[in-house]
């Protein structure tokens, strides 16, 4: 073991992580603003018109990254919940709690932009096919997680109940992802996949990836600053919080 | 065994059980989760005869006929079987011959599927028009090269 190896358990203390998160938030915020700014410019002005859908397809630059993030954040949330259950670390549950609203927001964004795209392209706002329905269930899982955690006053019990719900719900994520290959759906198959590569124009793909990384940085920045608030709220009785410079109000 | 290893074990067993339950449920539901029937399934009498269902496939090239007012007739094919479709209403923007389509309605006694809703099914290909043209061109060239052989 080298002398420089980091003791990761040190960061599972809310007091340590509070400061670390505080240092990381501005960086990720800046990255998010730059990437989303560049991404939106490319989406609207640089990316070429689609050969069949014309200009209307440009909504996928928000839709697809949002849908990816909605699934990815859920997996991360379930992972934190699992770590919290196994190691009994308080911070893990706080991370899961901090991620949930952002995940719910991205899920809603994916559903909403999908509806806006569906009306002109398919001819309908909404259909009950496997992809759309499973994504809607994901939104309900996020809302259920937030509600369940908020409904129980005792933090430990709230964390445990939320963690179990998050872990049970994780079976839905592969269902969403593979719904378009397992069943006949109105929703088209994946344009970009790890196994098959991409069936999009190059500039379109790059734009979509930039937007994805932008959303990623946004999600990190927002959930880190949210977890700081949660730490302060839960540890408000402790001395380390009362000694923080930002707590010294005249 | 430490308590935390035990909890991890419980978690893994729980998730595995849950995954198995989900898998059993989904395989039991199987085709009920499909949004539409293909013309082959209709030919095999898998589609319901007496009530509304959805039929999906490609619009056969050259089959679109415009009738009086907004009535159109076309053929849905999956390259194995074909079904005649009649529809009165506005077709979506992406409706095109040779492209995917999903029609909702019921089978008439004359074997013509009477649709009350037609949705265009989009595929996963996104590309600029130049690329689509180049692909089409090389496709045509490829076919003529094959024919010369």
Short mmCIF file of C-alpha atoms in Angstrom, two decimals:
data_model
loop_
_atom_site.label_atom_id
_atom_site.label_comp_id
_atom_site.label_asym_id
_atom_site.label_seq_id
_atom_site.Cartn_x
_atom_site.Cartn_y
_atom_site.Cartn_z
CA UNK A 1 0.00 0.00 0.00
CA UNK A 2 1.38 3.35 -0.97
CA UNK A 3 1.46 6.16 1.52
CA UNK A 4 -0.82 8.21 -0.73
CA UNK A 5 -3.70 5.75 -0.72
CA UNK A 6 -6.89 7.42 0.38
CA UNK A 7 -8.98 6.14 3.23
CA UNK A 8 -12.36 6.19 1.53
CA UNK A 9 -14.22 5.47 4.75
CA UNK A 10 -13.13 8.89 5.99
CA UNK A 11 -15.49 10.43 3.44
CA UNK A 12 -18.43 8.42 4.70
CA UNK A 13 -18.48 10.82 7.64
CA UNK A 14 -21.03 13.55 6.87
CA UNK A 15 -18.79 16.19 8.47
CA UNK A 16 -15.90 15.41 6.11
CA UNK A 17 -18.06 14.96 3.07
CA UNK A 18 -19.85 18.25 3.68
CA UNK A 19 -16.62 20.13 3.00
CA UNK A 20 -15.56 17.92 0.10
CA UNK A 21 -18.96 18.35 -1.57
CA UNK A 22 -18.75 22.10 -1.02
CA UNK A 23 -15.48 22.17 -2.97
CA UNK A 24 -16.84 20.02 -5.80
CA UNK A 25 -20.14 21.84 -6.43
CA UNK A 26 -18.72 24.97 -8.20
CA UNK A 27 -16.57 22.85 -10.54
CA UNK A 28 -19.41 20.61 -11.62
CA UNK A 29 -21.74 23.60 -11.95
CA UNK A 30 -19.25 25.29 -14.28
CA UNK A 31 -18.80 22.11 -16.35
CA UNK A 32 -22.58 21.71 -16.57
CA UNK A 33 -23.14 25.29 -17.74
CA UNK A 34 -20.40 25.06 -20.39
CA UNK A 35 -21.37 21.63 -21.72
CA UNK A 36 -25.12 22.29 -21.79
CA UNK A 37 -24.49 25.69 -23.38
CA UNK A 38 -22.29 24.19 -26.13
CA UNK A 39 -24.63 21.21 -26.45
CA UNK A 40 -27.74 23.34 -26.91
CA UNK A 41 -25.99 25.55 -29.45
CA UNK A 42 -24.93 22.48 -31.42
CA UNK A 43 -28.40 20.94 -31.08
CA UNK A 44 -30.11 23.97 -32.52
CA UNK A 45 -27.60 25.37 -35.03
CA UNK A 46 -24.81 22.90 -35.86
CA UNK A 47 -26.46 19.49 -36.04
CA UNK A 48 -27.82 18.74 -39.52
CA UNK A 49 -31.48 18.36 -40.35
CA UNK A 50 -32.75 14.78 -40.25
CA UNK A 51 -33.48 13.19 -43.63
CA UNK A 52 -36.99 12.19 -42.65
CA UNK A 53 -38.14 14.09 -39.59
CA UNK A 54 -36.85 17.51 -40.60
CA UNK A 55 -36.18 19.92 -37.72
CA UNK A 56 -38.56 18.30 -35.28
CA UNK A 57 -36.09 15.59 -34.39
CA UNK A 58 -33.89 18.08 -32.49
CA UNK A 59 -35.85 17.40 -29.32
CA UNK A 60 -33.96 14.10 -29.01
CA UNK A 61 -30.90 16.06 -27.89
CA UNK A 62 -32.80 16.68 -24.67
CA UNK A 63 -35.02 13.61 -24.69
CA UNK A 64 -32.43 10.84 -25.02
CA UNK A 65 -29.90 12.21 -22.49
CA UNK A 66 -32.75 12.87 -20.04
CA UNK A 67 -34.03 9.32 -20.45
CA UNK A 68 -30.52 7.90 -19.97
CA UNK A 69 -30.03 10.01 -16.85
CA UNK A 70 -33.41 8.96 -15.45
CA UNK A 71 -32.35 5.31 -15.55
CA UNK A 72 -28.73 5.91 -14.54
CA UNK A 73 -29.63 8.05 -11.52
CA UNK A 74 -32.05 5.36 -10.36
CA UNK A 75 -29.31 2.73 -10.49
CA UNK A 76 -26.93 5.00 -8.57
CA UNK A 77 -29.68 5.69 -6.03
CA UNK A 78 -30.30 1.96 -5.58
CA UNK A 79 -26.56 1.41 -5.23
CA UNK A 80 -26.30 3.99 -2.44
CA UNK A 81 -29.35 2.44 -0.81
CA UNK A 82 -27.73 -1.00 -0.91
CA UNK A 83 -24.47 0.34 0.54
CA UNK A 84 -26.47 2.06 3.26
CA UNK A 85 -28.28 -1.14 4.17
CA UNK A 86 -25.13 -3.24 4.22
CA UNK A 87 -22.63 -0.90 5.88
CA UNK A 88 -25.09 1.15 7.94
CA UNK A 89 -23.47 4.36 6.73
CA UNK A 90 -25.66 7.39 7.26
CA UNK A 91 -24.27 9.31 4.32
CA UNK A 92 -25.31 6.68 1.75
CA UNK A 93 -28.99 7.13 2.56
CA UNK A 94 -28.54 10.90 2.35
CA UNK A 95 -26.99 10.51 -1.11
CA UNK A 96 -29.95 8.41 -2.24
CA UNK A 97 -32.33 11.00 -0.84
CA UNK A 98 -30.44 13.80 -2.61
CA UNK A 99 -30.49 12.02 -5.98
CA UNK A 100 -34.21 11.23 -6.04
CA UNK A 101 -35.65 14.67 -6.99
CA UNK A 102 -33.10 15.09 -9.80
CA UNK A 103 -33.90 11.63 -11.12
CA UNK A 104 -37.62 12.35 -10.98
CA UNK A 105 -37.03 15.62 -12.84
CA UNK A 106 -35.13 13.86 -15.64
CA UNK A 107 -37.81 11.17 -15.88
CA UNK A 108 -40.50 13.80 -16.21
CA UNK A 109 -38.41 15.65 -18.80
CA UNK A 110 -37.98 12.45 -20.83
CA UNK A 111 -41.72 11.73 -20.75
CA UNK A 112 -42.65 15.31 -21.56
CA UNK A 113 -40.25 15.81 -24.46
CA UNK A 114 -41.23 12.37 -25.73
CA UNK A 115 -44.88 13.40 -25.80
CA UNK A 116 -44.00 16.61 -27.67
CA UNK A 117 -42.05 14.58 -30.24
CA UNK A 118 -44.67 11.83 -30.46
CA UNK A 119 -47.53 14.08 -31.48
CA UNK A 120 -46.10 15.22 -34.84
CA UNK A 121 -44.03 12.08 -35.59
CA UNK A 122 -46.21 9.18 -34.45
CA UNK A 123 -49.50 11.04 -34.46
CA UNK A 124 -50.19 10.70 -30.74
CA UNK A 125 -49.02 12.24 -27.45
CA UNK A 126 -49.10 9.01 -25.51
CA UNK A 127 -49.57 5.29 -26.04
CA UNK A 128 -49.50 2.49 -23.47
CA UNK A 129 -46.66 0.57 -25.04
CA UNK A 130 -44.02 -1.22 -22.94
CA UNK A 131 -41.34 1.50 -23.20
CA UNK A 132 -43.56 4.44 -22.32
CA UNK A 133 -45.40 2.62 -19.56
CA UNK A 134 -42.24 1.34 -17.86
CA UNK A 135 -40.74 4.84 -17.96
CA UNK A 136 -43.93 6.18 -16.33
CA UNK A 137 -43.56 3.51 -13.62
CA UNK A 138 -40.03 4.81 -13.06
CA UNK A 139 -41.48 8.27 -12.38
CA UNK A 140 -43.91 6.75 -9.87
CA UNK A 141 -41.02 4.88 -8.21
CA UNK A 142 -39.11 8.13 -7.75
CA UNK A 143 -42.19 9.90 -6.38
CA UNK A 144 -42.95 6.91 -4.14
CA UNK A 145 -39.39 6.93 -2.81
CA UNK A 146 -39.54 10.66 -2.03
CA UNK A 147 -42.97 10.32 -0.41
CA UNK A 148 -42.05 7.26 1.66
CA UNK A 149 -38.87 8.84 2.96
CA UNK A 150 -40.70 12.04 3.76
CA UNK A 151 -43.59 10.29 5.49
CA UNK A 152 -41.52 8.60 8.23
CA UNK A 153 -40.22 10.93 10.94
CA UNK A 154 -37.45 8.71 12.29
CA UNK A 155 -34.51 9.15 9.88
CA UNK A 156 -33.13 5.65 10.31
CA UNK A 157 -36.45 3.98 9.63
CA UNK A 158 -37.17 6.37 6.75
CA UNK A 159 -33.79 5.55 5.18
CA UNK A 160 -34.35 1.83 5.54
CA UNK A 161 -37.85 1.89 4.06
CA UNK A 162 -36.71 4.11 1.19
CA UNK A 163 -33.69 1.91 0.51
CA UNK A 164 -35.83 -1.21 0.23
CA UNK A 165 -38.24 0.52 -2.14
CA UNK A 166 -35.33 1.78 -4.25
CA UNK A 167 -33.81 -1.70 -4.45
CA UNK A 168 -37.11 -3.38 -5.30
CA UNK A 169 -37.71 -0.80 -8.04
CA UNK A 170 -34.35 -1.43 -9.67
CA UNK A 171 -35.80 -4.42 -11.58
CA UNK A 172 -37.71 -1.86 -13.64
CA UNK A 173 -34.53 -0.35 -15.13
CA UNK A 174 -33.54 -3.32 -17.36
CA UNK A 175 -37.21 -3.62 -18.31
CA UNK A 176 -37.20 -0.03 -19.56
CA UNK A 177 -33.93 -0.50 -21.38
CA UNK A 178 -34.81 -3.77 -23.13
CA UNK A 179 -38.55 -3.15 -23.57
CA UNK A 180 -38.03 -2.15 -27.20
CA UNK A 181 -36.23 -5.39 -28.03
CA UNK A 182 -38.33 -7.79 -25.94
CA UNK A 183 -41.73 -6.71 -27.22
CA UNK A 184 -43.30 -4.98 -30.19
CA UNK A 185 -43.51 -1.33 -29.19
CA UNK A 186 -44.41 1.89 -30.92
CA UNK A 187 -41.22 3.38 -29.51
CA UNK A 188 -38.25 2.74 -31.81
CA UNK A 189 -35.22 0.71 -30.79
CA UNK A 190 -32.07 2.25 -29.36
CA UNK A 191 -30.12 4.48 -31.77
CA UNK A 192 -27.01 4.24 -29.64
CA UNK A 193 -26.07 1.07 -27.84
CA UNK A 194 -22.91 -0.44 -26.41
CA UNK A 195 -23.24 -3.69 -28.35
CA UNK A 196 -24.32 -2.35 -31.75
CA UNK A 197 -22.73 1.10 -31.89
CA UNK A 198 -24.68 4.04 -33.23
CA UNK A 199 -27.13 4.48 -36.08
CA UNK A 200 -26.99 8.28 -36.03
CA UNK A 201 -25.09 10.86 -38.00
CA UNK A 202 -21.72 11.67 -36.44
CA UNK A 203 -22.40 15.29 -35.51
CA UNK A 204 -25.76 14.29 -34.07
CA UNK A 205 -24.11 11.65 -31.90
CA UNK A 206 -21.41 14.04 -30.64
CA UNK A 207 -24.04 16.65 -29.80
CA UNK A 208 -26.05 14.09 -27.89
CA UNK A 209 -23.00 12.94 -25.94
CA UNK A 210 -22.09 16.52 -25.03
CA UNK A 211 -25.62 17.05 -23.74
CA UNK A 212 -25.39 13.80 -21.79
CA UNK A 213 -22.16 14.82 -20.06
CA UNK A 214 -23.67 18.24 -19.39
CA UNK A 215 -26.69 16.63 -17.74
CA UNK A 216 -24.35 14.39 -15.84
CA UNK A 217 -22.38 17.33 -14.43
CA UNK A 218 -25.66 19.11 -13.63
CA UNK A 219 -26.96 16.06 -11.75
CA UNK A 220 -23.74 15.79 -9.74
CA UNK A 221 -23.68 19.50 -8.89
CA UNK A 222 -27.34 19.62 -7.87
CA UNK A 223 -27.34 16.43 -5.82
CA UNK A 224 -24.11 17.37 -4.03
CA UNK A 225 -25.47 20.72 -3.01
CA UNK A 226 -28.71 19.02 -1.99
CA UNK A 227 -26.84 16.46 0.11
CA UNK A 228 -25.09 19.34 1.89
CA UNK A 229 -28.47 20.72 2.92
CA UNK A 230 -29.60 17.28 4.05
CA UNK A 231 -26.40 16.86 6.13
CA UNK A 232 -26.93 20.25 7.78
CA UNK A 233 -30.57 19.47 8.49
CA UNK A 234 -29.91 16.07 10.01
CA UNK A 235 -26.83 17.09 11.98
CA UNK A 236 -28.18 20.44 13.13
CA UNK A 237 -27.83 19.45 16.83
CA UNK A 238 -24.11 18.60 16.52
CA UNK A 239 -21.21 20.81 17.52
CA UNK A 240 -19.43 20.61 14.15
CA UNK A 241 -22.42 22.18 12.45
CA UNK A 242 -22.79 24.90 15.05
CA UNK A 243 -19.08 25.73 14.61
CA UNK A 244 -19.33 26.16 10.81
CA UNK A 245 -18.52 29.70 9.66
CA UNK A 246 -21.76 29.84 7.62
CA UNK A 247 -23.72 29.15 10.82
CA UNK A 248 -22.30 32.19 12.65
CA UNK A 249 -25.18 34.60 12.19
CA UNK A 250 -24.92 37.91 13.94
CA UNK B 1 -19.32 -14.06 9.50
CA UNK B 2 -19.65 -10.40 10.23
CA UNK B 3 -23.07 -8.79 10.49
CA UNK B 4 -22.38 -6.67 7.43
CA UNK B 5 -21.46 -9.68 5.30
CA UNK B 6 -24.68 -11.30 6.44
CA UNK B 7 -26.68 -8.23 5.41
CA UNK B 8 -24.91 -8.21 2.05
CA UNK B 9 -25.87 -11.86 1.62
CA UNK B 10 -29.50 -11.09 2.43
CA UNK B 11 -29.43 -8.25 -0.08
CA UNK B 12 -28.03 -10.44 -2.87
CA UNK B 13 -30.51 -13.24 -2.18
CA UNK B 14 -33.34 -10.72 -2.04
CA UNK B 15 -32.36 -9.11 -5.35
CA UNK B 16 -31.92 -12.50 -7.02
CA UNK B 17 -35.36 -13.60 -5.81
CA UNK B 18 -36.87 -10.36 -7.01
CA UNK B 19 -35.21 -10.69 -10.39
CA UNK B 20 -36.50 -14.23 -10.73
CA UNK B 21 -40.03 -13.14 -9.77
CA UNK B 22 -39.91 -10.33 -12.33
CA UNK B 23 -38.62 -12.71 -14.99
CA UNK B 24 -41.39 -15.24 -14.30
CA UNK B 25 -44.01 -12.50 -14.38
CA UNK B 26 -42.74 -11.06 -17.65
CA UNK B 27 -42.44 -14.42 -19.36
CA UNK B 28 -45.98 -15.27 -18.21
CA UNK B 29 -47.26 -12.01 -19.69
CA UNK B 30 -45.04 -12.42 -22.75
CA UNK B 31 -46.95 -11.41 -25.85
CA UNK B 32 -49.62 -9.56 -23.86
CA UNK B 33 -47.08 -6.81 -23.41
CA UNK B 34 -46.65 -6.36 -27.13
CA UNK B 35 -48.22 -3.28 -28.51
CA UNK B 36 -49.30 -4.73 -31.84
CA UNK B 37 -49.79 -7.90 -33.88
CA UNK B 38 -47.84 -8.51 -37.08
CA UNK B 39 -49.55 -9.63 -40.32
CA UNK B 40 -48.02 -13.10 -39.80
CA UNK B 41 -49.68 -13.37 -36.41
CA UNK B 42 -52.96 -12.32 -38.01
CA UNK B 43 -52.50 -15.01 -40.66
CA UNK B 44 -51.90 -17.57 -37.90
CA UNK B 45 -55.15 -16.44 -36.21
CA UNK B 46 -53.28 -15.22 -33.13
CA UNK B 47 -55.00 -11.83 -33.28
CA UNK B 48 -58.48 -11.46 -31.75
CA UNK B 49 -61.20 -11.75 -34.38
CA UNK B 50 -64.10 -10.03 -32.65
CA UNK B 51 -62.57 -6.99 -31.02
CA UNK B 52 -60.22 -4.07 -31.53
CA UNK B 53 -56.48 -4.68 -31.80
CA UNK B 54 -53.42 -3.05 -33.31
CA UNK B 55 -51.72 -4.21 -36.45
CA UNK B 56 -48.12 -3.22 -37.15
CA UNK B 57 -45.77 -3.63 -40.08
CA UNK B 58 -44.52 -1.84 -43.15
CA UNK B 59 -46.72 0.01 -45.62
CA UNK B 60 -46.21 -1.90 -48.82
CA UNK B 61 -44.62 0.22 -51.57
CA UNK B 62 -47.12 1.24 -54.22
CA UNK B 63 -50.13 0.06 -52.22
CA UNK B 64 -51.42 3.45 -51.04
CA UNK B 65 -54.69 4.48 -52.72
CA UNK B 66 -56.49 7.68 -51.86
CA UNK B 67 -60.25 7.34 -52.08
CA UNK B 68 -63.09 9.79 -51.53
CA UNK B 69 -62.35 12.62 -49.09
CA UNK B 70 -59.97 11.36 -46.41
CA UNK B 71 -60.39 7.65 -46.98
CA UNK B 72 -57.19 5.80 -47.79
CA UNK B 73 -56.44 2.15 -48.44
CA UNK B 74 -53.07 0.52 -48.11
CA UNK B 75 -51.45 -2.82 -47.43
CA UNK B 76 -49.51 -3.63 -44.25
CA UNK B 77 -46.85 -6.26 -44.75
CA UNK B 78 -44.10 -7.93 -42.75
CA UNK B 79 -42.59 -9.37 -45.92
CA UNK B 80 -44.23 -12.71 -45.19
CA UNK B 81 -47.94 -11.92 -45.01
CA UNK B 82 -50.12 -8.99 -46.02
CA UNK B 83 -53.24 -7.34 -44.66
CA UNK B 84 -55.44 -4.81 -46.49
CA UNK B 85 -56.24 -1.74 -44.41
CA UNK B 86 -58.87 0.97 -44.86
CA UNK B 87 -58.68 4.20 -42.88
CA UNK B 88 -60.55 7.49 -42.85
CA UNK B 89 -58.70 10.38 -41.26
CA UNK B 90 -55.48 12.36 -41.28
CA UNK B 91 -52.27 10.38 -41.63
CA UNK B 92 -49.25 11.35 -39.45
CA UNK B 93 -46.29 13.21 -41.02
CA UNK B 94 -44.01 10.22 -41.03
CA UNK B 95 -46.53 7.95 -42.78
CA UNK B 96 -44.86 6.76 -45.98
CA UNK B 97 -44.83 3.77 -48.25
CA UNK B 98 -42.10 1.35 -47.22
CA UNK B 99 -42.11 2.72 -43.65
CA UNK B 100 -43.35 1.33 -40.37
CA UNK B 101 -46.93 1.92 -39.33
CA UNK B 102 -49.33 0.80 -36.60
CA UNK B 103 -53.07 0.75 -37.28
CA UNK B 104 -55.70 0.27 -34.58
CA UNK B 105 -59.08 -1.15 -35.51
CA UNK B 106 -60.89 -4.39 -36.17
CA UNK B 107 -60.93 -6.96 -38.94
CA UNK B 108 -63.95 -6.72 -41.22
CA UNK B 109 -65.77 -9.80 -42.48
CA UNK B 110 -64.35 -9.13 -45.97
CA UNK B 111 -60.78 -9.46 -44.69
CA UNK B 112 -60.12 -5.71 -44.79
CA UNK B 113 -58.80 -4.28 -41.54
CA UNK B 114 -60.81 -1.13 -40.75
CA UNK B 115 -58.58 1.24 -38.78
CA UNK B 116 -59.79 4.08 -36.60
CA UNK B 117 -56.28 5.28 -35.72
CA UNK B 118 -53.03 5.16 -37.68
CA UNK B 119 -49.66 5.84 -36.03
CA UNK B 120 -46.35 6.10 -37.82
CA UNK B 121 -43.59 3.98 -36.33
CA UNK B 122 -40.21 5.61 -36.53
CA UNK B 123 -36.99 3.62 -36.77
CA UNK B 124 -33.77 4.23 -34.87
CA UNK B 125 -31.89 5.84 -37.78
CA UNK B 126 -31.08 9.52 -37.57
CA UNK B 127 -29.00 11.03 -40.34
CA UNK B 128 -28.57 14.14 -42.45
CA UNK B 129 -30.28 14.07 -45.90
CA UNK B 130 -26.91 13.94 -47.73
CA UNK B 131 -26.02 10.72 -45.94
CA UNK B 132 -29.42 9.20 -46.64
CA UNK B 133 -29.01 10.10 -50.33
CA UNK B 134 -25.51 8.62 -50.48
CA UNK B 135 -26.75 5.43 -48.82
CA UNK B 136 -29.63 5.19 -51.26
CA UNK B 137 -27.28 5.78 -54.19
CA UNK B 138 -24.81 3.13 -53.14
CA UNK B 139 -27.73 0.79 -52.46
CA UNK B 140 -28.98 1.24 -56.04
CA UNK B 141 -25.45 0.94 -57.44
CA UNK B 142 -24.93 -2.20 -55.40
CA UNK B 143 -28.07 -3.76 -56.84
CA UNK B 144 -27.12 -2.94 -60.44
CA UNK B 145 -23.60 -4.27 -59.84
CA UNK B 146 -25.14 -7.48 -58.54
CA UNK B 147 -27.33 -7.75 -61.62
CA UNK B 148 -24.34 -7.35 -63.96
CA UNK B 149 -22.66 -10.35 -62.40
#
